[in-house]
Amino acid sequence: MSLLHRLLIYRNLLEDNLVQGVQNLLKALNEFNKQDLSSLQNQYSEITASLLKFGFEKNIRNSLWKNYIDHLILQDENIFSLSCEKDTNNIDSNVKEALKRDLVVLNEFSCLDWDAIASKIGIEPLSFLSTTIEKKTINIDETILKLSDYYYKNGCGIMGKYKAFRWDKGLKGIENPDSVRLADLIGYEEQKKTLIENTEAFLQGKKANNILLFGDRGTGKSSSVKALLNEYAHRGLRLIEVPKHQLIDFNKIISLIKNRNRYFIIFMDDLSFEEFETDYKHMKAAIEGGIEKKPDNVLIYATSNRRHLIKETWSDRQNADGEVHISDSIQEKISLADRFGISITYTSPNQKEYLEIVEGLAKKHGIDIPKEELRRKALQWEMWHNGRSGRTAQQFIDYMLGQK
């Protein structure tokens, strides 16, 4: 019978559906009755099917049950893993004592004799279930050191599992974030340099600024921010995309990440506000901080097609509604962009720059056609489609690749 009820540090594992399924199977085996054989075989098969799926997704072929338990341990968010994420040299002695017992219990649970279980219920054993290492032996101190090092380098829980997130009434991990790299973005070298310098300072624990990237559509503003994740995730950078209508939740987001040993860029893409919208006031509070100071491990990067973010009409200036202190209202609207310490401008490329982008992308993707023919087709494409921009250049290259 499983001893998982004795767990203290890793009690979250008791909530896992597959772990519960195995516990139920062990309990039924303990009360073995040949009349229940088909039910036991069904339970065994469901567990096996789940482990097969796990192995396929993680590209694991052997010792599926042991590897599954190890996976749960590495992903678990608990007082031990959270403390290791910050500092591996400051583990509470009481936590360590409880941890040692947990690891003995989990080692025994992970080394179940699946061959014996299969034989007892009349099913042919499967080689990929049982562990291939020596059973029920574990070097506790060495295991603790390895776990501590893993949590410190990779994080734990959702922060260890994902590098990118979106906020949707809660933090949701993104399985496959955009793989764009800064080297993929041809041109805009000064803009990228500013982004890199600020982000480097941030990751080094130095003072850094919130950044507004604004300018023409399709010029690579969003891609520049997404590329930072792929450049710096290994150094602890994480990206959280927040839609403007959920800016009201900013304090909730901060409370989740402020004590984590990671660096977070809160990313607001295509940010702008209509004149009747008031969400920008939450934005101001988010940037400047309210009573509680914005943590040092959080920055805000936003992109927009508008320099001042908030739509301003001539009626604002003409005092159409008869407001007495109209200049105050105007200043309130245009001051939002000023809250960002750095503003970076992305303008549409001229023809020479556009063709340089096309040629660079063509070289990267192995499109081998005469230079003049490539230029002629690229200019035709931008006239017939979306105008001159980095996005248009990429769409043209995608078209050319499709013609191969």
Short mmCIF file of N, CA, C and O in Angstrom, two decimals, residues 183-184 186-187 351-379 389-390 392-394 396-397 400:
data_model
loop_
_atom_site.label_atom_id
_atom_site.label_comp_id
_atom_site.label_asym_id
_atom_site.label_seq_id
_atom_site.Cartn_x
_atom_site.Cartn_y
_atom_site.Cartn_z
N ALA A 183 18.20 38.38 -34.46
CA ALA A 183 18.93 38.30 -35.73
C ALA A 183 17.99 38.13 -36.91
O ALA A 183 18.36 38.42 -38.06
N ASP A 184 16.76 37.66 -36.64
CA ASP A 184 15.78 37.50 -37.72
C ASP A 184 15.20 38.83 -38.17
O ASP A 184 14.62 38.92 -39.26
N ILE A 186 15.72 42.10 -39.58
CA ILE A 186 16.74 42.81 -40.36
C ILE A 186 16.47 44.31 -40.34
O ILE A 186 15.33 44.76 -40.52
N GLY A 187 17.52 45.08 -40.10
CA GLY A 187 17.36 46.52 -39.98
C GLY A 187 17.04 46.91 -38.54
O GLY A 187 17.15 46.11 -37.61
N GLN A 351 12.53 52.55 -49.70
CA GLN A 351 12.66 51.47 -50.68
C GLN A 351 13.98 50.71 -50.51
O GLN A 351 14.01 49.48 -50.57
N LYS A 352 15.06 51.44 -50.29
CA LYS A 352 16.37 50.80 -50.12
C LYS A 352 16.36 49.87 -48.91
O LYS A 352 16.84 48.73 -48.98
N GLU A 353 15.83 50.35 -47.80
CA GLU A 353 15.78 49.54 -46.58
C GLU A 353 14.86 48.33 -46.75
O GLU A 353 15.17 47.22 -46.28
N TYR A 354 13.74 48.54 -47.44
CA TYR A 354 12.80 47.45 -47.69
C TYR A 354 13.48 46.34 -48.50
O TYR A 354 13.36 45.15 -48.17
N LEU A 355 14.20 46.70 -49.53
CA LEU A 355 14.87 45.72 -50.37
C LEU A 355 16.00 45.02 -49.61
O LEU A 355 16.28 43.83 -49.83
N GLU A 356 16.66 45.73 -48.71
CA GLU A 356 17.69 45.10 -47.88
C GLU A 356 17.08 44.03 -46.97
O GLU A 356 17.67 42.96 -46.76
N ILE A 357 15.88 44.33 -46.44
CA ILE A 357 15.18 43.34 -45.61
C ILE A 357 14.83 42.12 -46.45
O ILE A 357 15.05 40.97 -46.03
N VAL A 358 14.29 42.36 -47.64
CA VAL A 358 13.93 41.25 -48.52
C VAL A 358 15.14 40.40 -48.85
O VAL A 358 15.10 39.16 -48.77
N GLU A 359 16.24 41.04 -49.20
CA GLU A 359 17.44 40.29 -49.58
C GLU A 359 17.99 39.50 -48.40
O GLU A 359 18.45 38.36 -48.56
N GLY A 360 17.95 40.10 -47.22
CA GLY A 360 18.42 39.39 -46.03
C GLY A 360 17.57 38.17 -45.72
O GLY A 360 18.09 37.10 -45.39
N LEU A 361 16.26 38.32 -45.83
CA LEU A 361 15.35 37.19 -45.57
C LEU A 361 15.51 36.11 -46.64
O LEU A 361 15.45 34.92 -46.33
N ALA A 362 15.69 36.54 -47.88
CA ALA A 362 15.88 35.57 -48.97
C ALA A 362 17.14 34.74 -48.74
O ALA A 362 17.14 33.51 -48.93
N LYS A 363 18.20 35.39 -48.30
CA LYS A 363 19.45 34.68 -48.02
C LYS A 363 19.27 33.70 -46.87
O LYS A 363 19.74 32.54 -46.95
N LYS A 364 18.59 34.14 -45.84
CA LYS A 364 18.36 33.28 -44.67
C LYS A 364 17.57 32.03 -45.04
O LYS A 364 17.83 30.93 -44.54
N HIS A 365 16.59 32.17 -45.94
CA HIS A 365 15.71 31.05 -46.29
C HIS A 365 16.17 30.31 -47.55
O HIS A 365 15.46 29.43 -48.04
N GLY A 366 17.34 30.66 -48.05
CA GLY A 366 17.89 29.92 -49.17
C GLY A 366 17.18 30.13 -50.48
O GLY A 366 17.14 29.22 -51.33
N ILE A 367 16.62 31.32 -50.70
CA ILE A 367 15.98 31.62 -51.98
C ILE A 367 17.04 32.12 -52.95
O ILE A 367 17.60 33.20 -52.77
N ASP A 368 17.32 31.30 -53.94
CA ASP A 368 18.43 31.59 -54.85
C ASP A 368 17.90 31.96 -56.23
O ASP A 368 17.71 31.12 -57.11
N ILE A 369 17.64 33.25 -56.42
CA ILE A 369 17.24 33.76 -57.73
C ILE A 369 18.05 35.03 -57.98
O ILE A 369 18.57 35.65 -57.03
N PRO A 370 18.18 35.45 -59.23
CA PRO A 370 18.95 36.66 -59.52
C PRO A 370 18.47 37.86 -58.70
O PRO A 370 17.26 38.03 -58.48
N LYS A 371 19.43 38.66 -58.25
CA LYS A 371 19.13 39.79 -57.37
C LYS A 371 18.11 40.75 -57.98
O LYS A 371 17.17 41.20 -57.30
N GLU A 372 18.26 41.06 -59.26
CA GLU A 372 17.36 42.01 -59.90
C GLU A 372 15.94 41.46 -60.00
O GLU A 372 14.96 42.20 -59.85
N GLU A 373 15.84 40.16 -60.25
CA GLU A 373 14.52 39.54 -60.31
C GLU A 373 13.85 39.56 -58.93
O GLU A 373 12.65 39.84 -58.81
N LEU A 374 14.64 39.27 -57.91
CA LEU A 374 14.11 39.30 -56.55
C LEU A 374 13.61 40.70 -56.20
O LEU A 374 12.52 40.87 -55.65
N ARG A 375 14.39 41.72 -56.53
CA ARG A 375 14.02 43.11 -56.23
C ARG A 375 12.74 43.50 -56.99
O ARG A 375 11.85 44.13 -56.42
N ARG A 376 12.69 43.12 -58.28
CA ARG A 376 11.51 43.47 -59.08
C ARG A 376 10.24 42.86 -58.50
O ARG A 376 9.21 43.53 -58.34
N LYS A 377 10.32 41.59 -58.14
CA LYS A 377 9.14 40.92 -57.59
C LYS A 377 8.77 41.48 -56.21
O LYS A 377 7.58 41.61 -55.88
N ALA A 378 9.79 41.84 -55.43
CA ALA A 378 9.52 42.40 -54.10
C ALA A 378 8.82 43.75 -54.19
O ALA A 378 7.91 44.05 -53.40
N LEU A 379 9.22 44.56 -55.15
CA LEU A 379 8.58 45.87 -55.34
C LEU A 379 7.15 45.71 -55.85
O LEU A 379 6.25 46.46 -55.45
N SER A 389 6.97 47.42 -45.57
CA SER A 389 7.24 47.19 -44.16
C SER A 389 7.99 45.86 -44.02
O SER A 389 8.05 45.06 -44.96
N GLY A 390 8.53 45.62 -42.83
CA GLY A 390 9.18 44.34 -42.56
C GLY A 390 8.20 43.19 -42.67
O GLY A 390 8.55 42.10 -43.14
N THR A 392 5.54 43.06 -44.62
CA THR A 392 5.29 42.82 -46.04
C THR A 392 6.44 42.04 -46.66
O THR A 392 6.23 41.13 -47.47
N ALA A 393 7.67 42.37 -46.28
CA ALA A 393 8.84 41.65 -46.79
C ALA A 393 8.77 40.18 -46.40
O ALA A 393 9.05 39.30 -47.22
N GLN A 394 8.39 39.90 -45.15
CA GLN A 394 8.28 38.51 -44.71
C GLN A 394 7.17 37.78 -45.47
O GLN A 394 7.32 36.61 -45.84
N PHE A 396 6.17 38.43 -48.45
CA PHE A 396 6.67 38.18 -49.81
C PHE A 396 7.58 36.95 -49.83
O PHE A 396 7.48 36.09 -50.72
N ILE A 397 8.46 36.85 -48.84
CA ILE A 397 9.37 35.70 -48.76
C ILE A 397 8.58 34.41 -48.55
O ILE A 397 8.89 33.37 -49.15
N MET A 400 7.30 33.43 -51.85
CA MET A 400 8.34 32.87 -52.70
C MET A 400 8.68 31.44 -52.28
O MET A 400 8.93 30.58 -53.14
#
